[in-house]
Amino acid sequence: MPHERLFCKFRDMSGISSRVKTFTLGAGLVAAVAACGGGSSAPAETVPAGALVVKAVPTLRFDVEKYGPVPAGDITFGYVNEDSIRHTLIIAEDDQKVPNFKLVVNKKSDVDSGPVTLEAGTYTLICDVPGHNNMKATLVVE
Ligand SMILES: [Cu+2]
């Protein structure tokens, strides 16, 4: 186990205080975990931590039919393109578009993200690219 070796190495450094040792070890583990993330294909932009992830997938669909429930207020969306063509993400409530929010992913593995403030309610996620009328999903905010 690399972590055990790391720990042993720090334990042997008797010249530094335990507080410093703990901090250094913690930072090392965080770096190791960060290095482990990412997966096989790393997109240029990444989904922000804590974002609500929506994926556009082949055959003109979102990855699920219903997202949420998520808490009302500021919501950050991360939009991931797992298809090979351009898709958008807009939000509507009762056929009214939520203003100032639109995410666009142009090609495979593209990621776009952005914040929006939503009150409690049931919304529809839409891709407004012509011909993509099937790309609709429900978002529950409560
Ligand atoms: Cu689309």
PDB file of C-alpha atoms and ligand atoms in Angstrom:
ATOM      1  CA  MET A   1       0.000   0.000   0.000  1.00  0.00           C
ATOM      2  CA  PRO A   2       1.511   3.341  -1.046  1.00  0.00           C
ATOM      3  CA  HIS A   3      -0.332   5.165   1.767  1.00  0.00           C
ATOM      4  CA  GLU A   4       1.252   2.961   4.402  1.00  0.00           C
ATOM      5  CA  ARG A   5       4.677   3.621   2.976  1.00  0.00           C
ATOM      6  CA  LEU A   6       3.923   7.341   2.906  1.00  0.00           C
ATOM      7  CA  PHE A   7       2.822   7.233   6.526  1.00  0.00           C
ATOM      8  CA  CYS A   8       5.899   5.284   7.622  1.00  0.00           C
ATOM      9  CA  LYS A   9       8.130   7.705   5.827  1.00  0.00           C
ATOM     10  CA  PHE A  10       6.627  10.651   7.688  1.00  0.00           C
ATOM     11  CA  ARG A  11       6.742   8.817  10.998  1.00  0.00           C
ATOM     12  CA  ASP A  12      10.477   8.395  10.559  1.00  0.00           C
ATOM     13  CA  MET A  13      10.976  12.140  10.181  1.00  0.00           C
ATOM     14  CA  SER A  14      11.356  12.737  13.896  1.00  0.00           C
ATOM     15  CA  GLY A  15      12.572  16.318  13.565  1.00  0.00           C
ATOM     16  CA  ILE A  16       9.169  17.878  12.752  1.00  0.00           C
ATOM     17  CA  SER A  17       6.212  18.409  15.050  1.00  0.00           C
ATOM     18  CA  SER A  18       3.238  16.040  14.923  1.00  0.00           C
ATOM     19  CA  ARG A  19       1.016  18.917  13.800  1.00  0.00           C
ATOM     20  CA  VAL A  20       3.199  19.552  10.751  1.00  0.00           C
ATOM     21  CA  LYS A  21       3.453  15.842  10.040  1.00  0.00           C
ATOM     22  CA  THR A  22      -0.333  15.440  10.113  1.00  0.00           C
ATOM     23  CA  PHE A  23      -0.838  18.437   7.851  1.00  0.00           C
ATOM     24  CA  THR A  24       1.770  17.247   5.368  1.00  0.00           C
ATOM     25  CA  LEU A  25       0.357  13.743   5.289  1.00  0.00           C
ATOM     26  CA  GLY A  26      -3.172  15.126   4.792  1.00  0.00           C
ATOM     27  CA  ALA A  27      -2.051  17.295   1.893  1.00  0.00           C
ATOM     28  CA  GLY A  28      -0.302  14.308   0.365  1.00  0.00           C
ATOM     29  CA  LEU A  29      -3.419  12.180   0.545  1.00  0.00           C
ATOM     30  CA  VAL A  30      -5.552  14.950  -0.980  1.00  0.00           C
ATOM     31  CA  ALA A  31      -3.086  15.214  -3.852  1.00  0.00           C
ATOM     32  CA  ALA A  32      -3.132  11.442  -4.278  1.00  0.00           C
ATOM     33  CA  VAL A  33      -6.947  11.356  -4.372  1.00  0.00           C
ATOM     34  CA  ALA A  34      -7.028  14.239  -6.866  1.00  0.00           C
ATOM     35  CA  ALA A  35      -4.558  12.415  -9.071  1.00  0.00           C
ATOM     36  CA  CYS A  36      -6.779   9.333  -8.992  1.00  0.00           C
ATOM     37  CA  GLY A  37      -9.852  11.236 -10.244  1.00  0.00           C
ATOM     38  CA  GLY A  38     -10.676  12.154 -13.813  1.00  0.00           C
ATOM     39  CA  GLY A  39     -11.225   8.772 -15.407  1.00  0.00           C
ATOM     40  CA  SER A  40     -10.169   7.820 -18.889  1.00  0.00           C
ATOM     41  CA  SER A  41     -11.217  10.787 -21.044  1.00  0.00           C
ATOM     42  CA  ALA A  42     -10.495  14.128 -19.397  1.00  0.00           C
ATOM     43  CA  PRO A  43     -12.573  16.977 -20.873  1.00  0.00           C
ATOM     44  CA  ALA A  44     -11.123  20.476 -21.027  1.00  0.00           C
ATOM     45  CA  GLU A  45     -13.713  21.890 -18.641  1.00  0.00           C
ATOM     46  CA  THR A  46     -14.726  19.823 -15.661  1.00  0.00           C
ATOM     47  CA  VAL A  47     -17.984  19.649 -13.752  1.00  0.00           C
ATOM     48  CA  PRO A  48     -17.761  21.847 -10.633  1.00  0.00           C
ATOM     49  CA  ALA A  49     -17.945  20.087  -7.280  1.00  0.00           C
ATOM     50  CA  GLY A  50     -21.505  19.791  -6.058  1.00  0.00           C
ATOM     51  CA  ALA A  51     -23.037  20.486  -9.457  1.00  0.00           C
ATOM     52  CA  LEU A  52     -26.212  18.805 -10.629  1.00  0.00           C
ATOM     53  CA  VAL A  53     -24.926  16.750 -13.540  1.00  0.00           C
ATOM     54  CA  VAL A  54     -27.054  16.383 -16.656  1.00  0.00           C
ATOM     55  CA  LYS A  55     -25.778  14.289 -19.554  1.00  0.00           C
ATOM     56  CA  ALA A  56     -26.770  14.382 -23.193  1.00  0.00           C
ATOM     57  CA  VAL A  57     -26.622  10.804 -24.439  1.00  0.00           C
ATOM     58  CA  PRO A  58     -27.096   9.172 -27.857  1.00  0.00           C
ATOM     59  CA  THR A  59     -30.512   8.904 -29.490  1.00  0.00           C
ATOM     60  CA  LEU A  60     -31.395  12.470 -28.445  1.00  0.00           C
ATOM     61  CA  ARG A  61     -31.993  11.919 -24.771  1.00  0.00           C
ATOM     62  CA  PHE A  62     -30.884  13.164 -21.388  1.00  0.00           C
ATOM     63  CA  ASP A  63     -29.370  10.455 -19.203  1.00  0.00           C
ATOM     64  CA  VAL A  64     -32.428  10.263 -16.945  1.00  0.00           C
ATOM     65  CA  GLU A  65     -36.054  11.373 -17.277  1.00  0.00           C
ATOM     66  CA  LYS A  66     -36.227  13.032 -13.879  1.00  0.00           C
ATOM     67  CA  TYR A  67     -33.616  15.017 -11.932  1.00  0.00           C
ATOM     68  CA  GLY A  68     -33.845  15.970  -8.285  1.00  0.00           C
ATOM     69  CA  PRO A  69     -35.339  16.735  -5.982  1.00  0.00           C
ATOM     70  CA  VAL A  70     -32.752  19.433  -5.361  1.00  0.00           C
ATOM     71  CA  PRO A  71     -33.010  22.236  -2.783  1.00  0.00           C
ATOM     72  CA  ALA A  72     -34.402  25.577  -3.976  1.00  0.00           C
ATOM     73  CA  GLY A  73     -31.930  28.428  -4.362  1.00  0.00           C
ATOM     74  CA  ASP A  74     -28.655  28.600  -6.238  1.00  0.00           C
ATOM     75  CA  ILE A  75     -28.110  25.491  -8.314  1.00  0.00           C
ATOM     76  CA  THR A  76     -25.054  24.852 -10.437  1.00  0.00           C
ATOM     77  CA  PHE A  77     -25.579  22.663 -13.447  1.00  0.00           C
ATOM     78  CA  GLY A  78     -22.873  20.640 -15.108  1.00  0.00           C
ATOM     79  CA  TYR A  79     -23.783  19.570 -18.642  1.00  0.00           C
ATOM     80  CA  VAL A  80     -21.804  16.703 -20.126  1.00  0.00           C
ATOM     81  CA  ASN A  81     -21.955  15.633 -23.771  1.00  0.00           C
ATOM     82  CA  GLU A  82     -21.777  11.873 -24.129  1.00  0.00           C
ATOM     83  CA  ASP A  83     -23.177  12.118 -27.633  1.00  0.00           C
ATOM     84  CA  SER A  84     -21.287  13.204 -30.748  1.00  0.00           C
ATOM     85  CA  ILE A  85     -23.395  16.217 -31.788  1.00  0.00           C
ATOM     86  CA  ARG A  86     -24.264  19.633 -30.381  1.00  0.00           C
ATOM     87  CA  HIS A  87     -26.762  19.888 -27.545  1.00  0.00           C
ATOM     88  CA  THR A  88     -28.051  22.693 -25.354  1.00  0.00           C
ATOM     89  CA  LEU A  89     -29.667  22.834 -21.948  1.00  0.00           C
ATOM     90  CA  ILE A  90     -32.337  25.312 -21.032  1.00  0.00           C
ATOM     91  CA  ILE A  91     -34.904  25.281 -18.237  1.00  0.00           C
ATOM     92  CA  ALA A  92     -38.599  26.062 -18.517  1.00  0.00           C
ATOM     93  CA  GLU A  93     -41.483  26.289 -16.099  1.00  0.00           C
ATOM     94  CA  ASP A  94     -45.005  26.255 -17.508  1.00  0.00           C
ATOM     95  CA  ASP A  95     -43.582  26.829 -21.008  1.00  0.00           C
ATOM     96  CA  GLN A  96     -41.758  29.945 -19.785  1.00  0.00           C
ATOM     97  CA  LYS A  97     -38.000  29.824 -20.275  1.00  0.00           C
ATOM     98  CA  VAL A  98     -35.937  30.579 -17.199  1.00  0.00           C
ATOM     99  CA  PRO A  99     -34.016  33.694 -18.321  1.00  0.00           C
ATOM    100  CA  ASN A 100     -30.241  33.997 -18.517  1.00  0.00           C
ATOM    101  CA  PHE A 101     -29.532  30.318 -18.433  1.00  0.00           C
ATOM    102  CA  LYS A 102     -28.314  28.228 -21.339  1.00  0.00           C
ATOM    103  CA  LEU A 103     -25.563  25.637 -21.498  1.00  0.00           C
ATOM    104  CA  VAL A 104     -24.059  24.416 -24.771  1.00  0.00           C
ATOM    105  CA  VAL A 105     -21.924  21.360 -25.472  1.00  0.00           C
ATOM    106  CA  ASN A 106     -20.746  21.150 -29.059  1.00  0.00           C
ATOM    107  CA  LYS A 107     -19.061  17.786 -29.306  1.00  0.00           C
ATOM    108  CA  LYS A 108     -18.319  14.545 -27.509  1.00  0.00           C
ATOM    109  CA  SER A 109     -16.868  14.983 -24.004  1.00  0.00           C
ATOM    110  CA  ASP A 110     -17.596  18.720 -23.964  1.00  0.00           C
ATOM    111  CA  VAL A 111     -18.612  20.063 -20.555  1.00  0.00           C
ATOM    112  CA  ASP A 112     -20.427  23.298 -19.839  1.00  0.00           C
ATOM    113  CA  SER A 113     -21.552  24.544 -16.455  1.00  0.00           C
ATOM    114  CA  GLY A 114     -23.351  27.475 -14.916  1.00  0.00           C
ATOM    115  CA  PRO A 115     -25.449  28.663 -12.012  1.00  0.00           C
ATOM    116  CA  VAL A 116     -29.140  29.422 -11.884  1.00  0.00           C
ATOM    117  CA  THR A 117     -31.470  30.370  -9.053  1.00  0.00           C
ATOM    118  CA  LEU A 118     -34.694  28.397  -8.911  1.00  0.00           C
ATOM    119  CA  GLU A 119     -37.651  28.524  -6.573  1.00  0.00           C
ATOM    120  CA  ALA A 120     -39.418  25.371  -5.518  1.00  0.00           C
ATOM    121  CA  GLY A 121     -41.394  23.869  -8.361  1.00  0.00           C
ATOM    122  CA  THR A 122     -41.397  21.406 -11.197  1.00  0.00           C
ATOM    123  CA  TYR A 123     -39.357  22.417 -14.221  1.00  0.00           C
ATOM    124  CA  THR A 124     -38.641  20.976 -17.624  1.00  0.00           C
ATOM    125  CA  LEU A 125     -35.100  20.585 -18.920  1.00  0.00           C
ATOM    126  CA  ILE A 126     -34.964  21.102 -22.673  1.00  0.00           C
ATOM    127  CA  CYS A 127     -32.436  20.902 -25.486  1.00  0.00           C
ATOM    128  CA  ASP A 128     -33.515  23.566 -27.977  1.00  0.00           C
ATOM    129  CA  VAL A 129     -31.461  22.355 -30.940  1.00  0.00           C
ATOM    130  CA  PRO A 130     -33.913  21.980 -33.867  1.00  0.00           C
ATOM    131  CA  GLY A 131     -35.135  18.403 -34.179  1.00  0.00           C
ATOM    132  CA  HIS A 132     -34.264  17.540 -30.585  1.00  0.00           C
ATOM    133  CA  ASN A 133     -37.836  17.872 -29.349  1.00  0.00           C
ATOM    134  CA  ASN A 134     -37.540  14.532 -27.573  1.00  0.00           C
ATOM    135  CA  MET A 135     -34.855  15.921 -25.292  1.00  0.00           C
ATOM    136  CA  LYS A 136     -36.994  16.771 -22.316  1.00  0.00           C
ATOM    137  CA  ALA A 137     -36.626  15.816 -18.680  1.00  0.00           C
ATOM    138  CA  THR A 138     -38.261  16.811 -15.423  1.00  0.00           C
ATOM    139  CA  LEU A 139     -36.442  18.711 -12.692  1.00  0.00           C
ATOM    140  CA  VAL A 140     -37.960  18.821  -9.235  1.00  0.00           C
ATOM    141  CA  VAL A 141     -36.875  21.673  -6.966  1.00  0.00           C
ATOM    142  CA  GLU A 142     -38.172  21.716  -3.420  1.00  0.00           C
TER     143      GLU A 142
HETATM  144 CU    CU B   1     -30.013  17.996 -28.173  1.00  0.00          CU
END
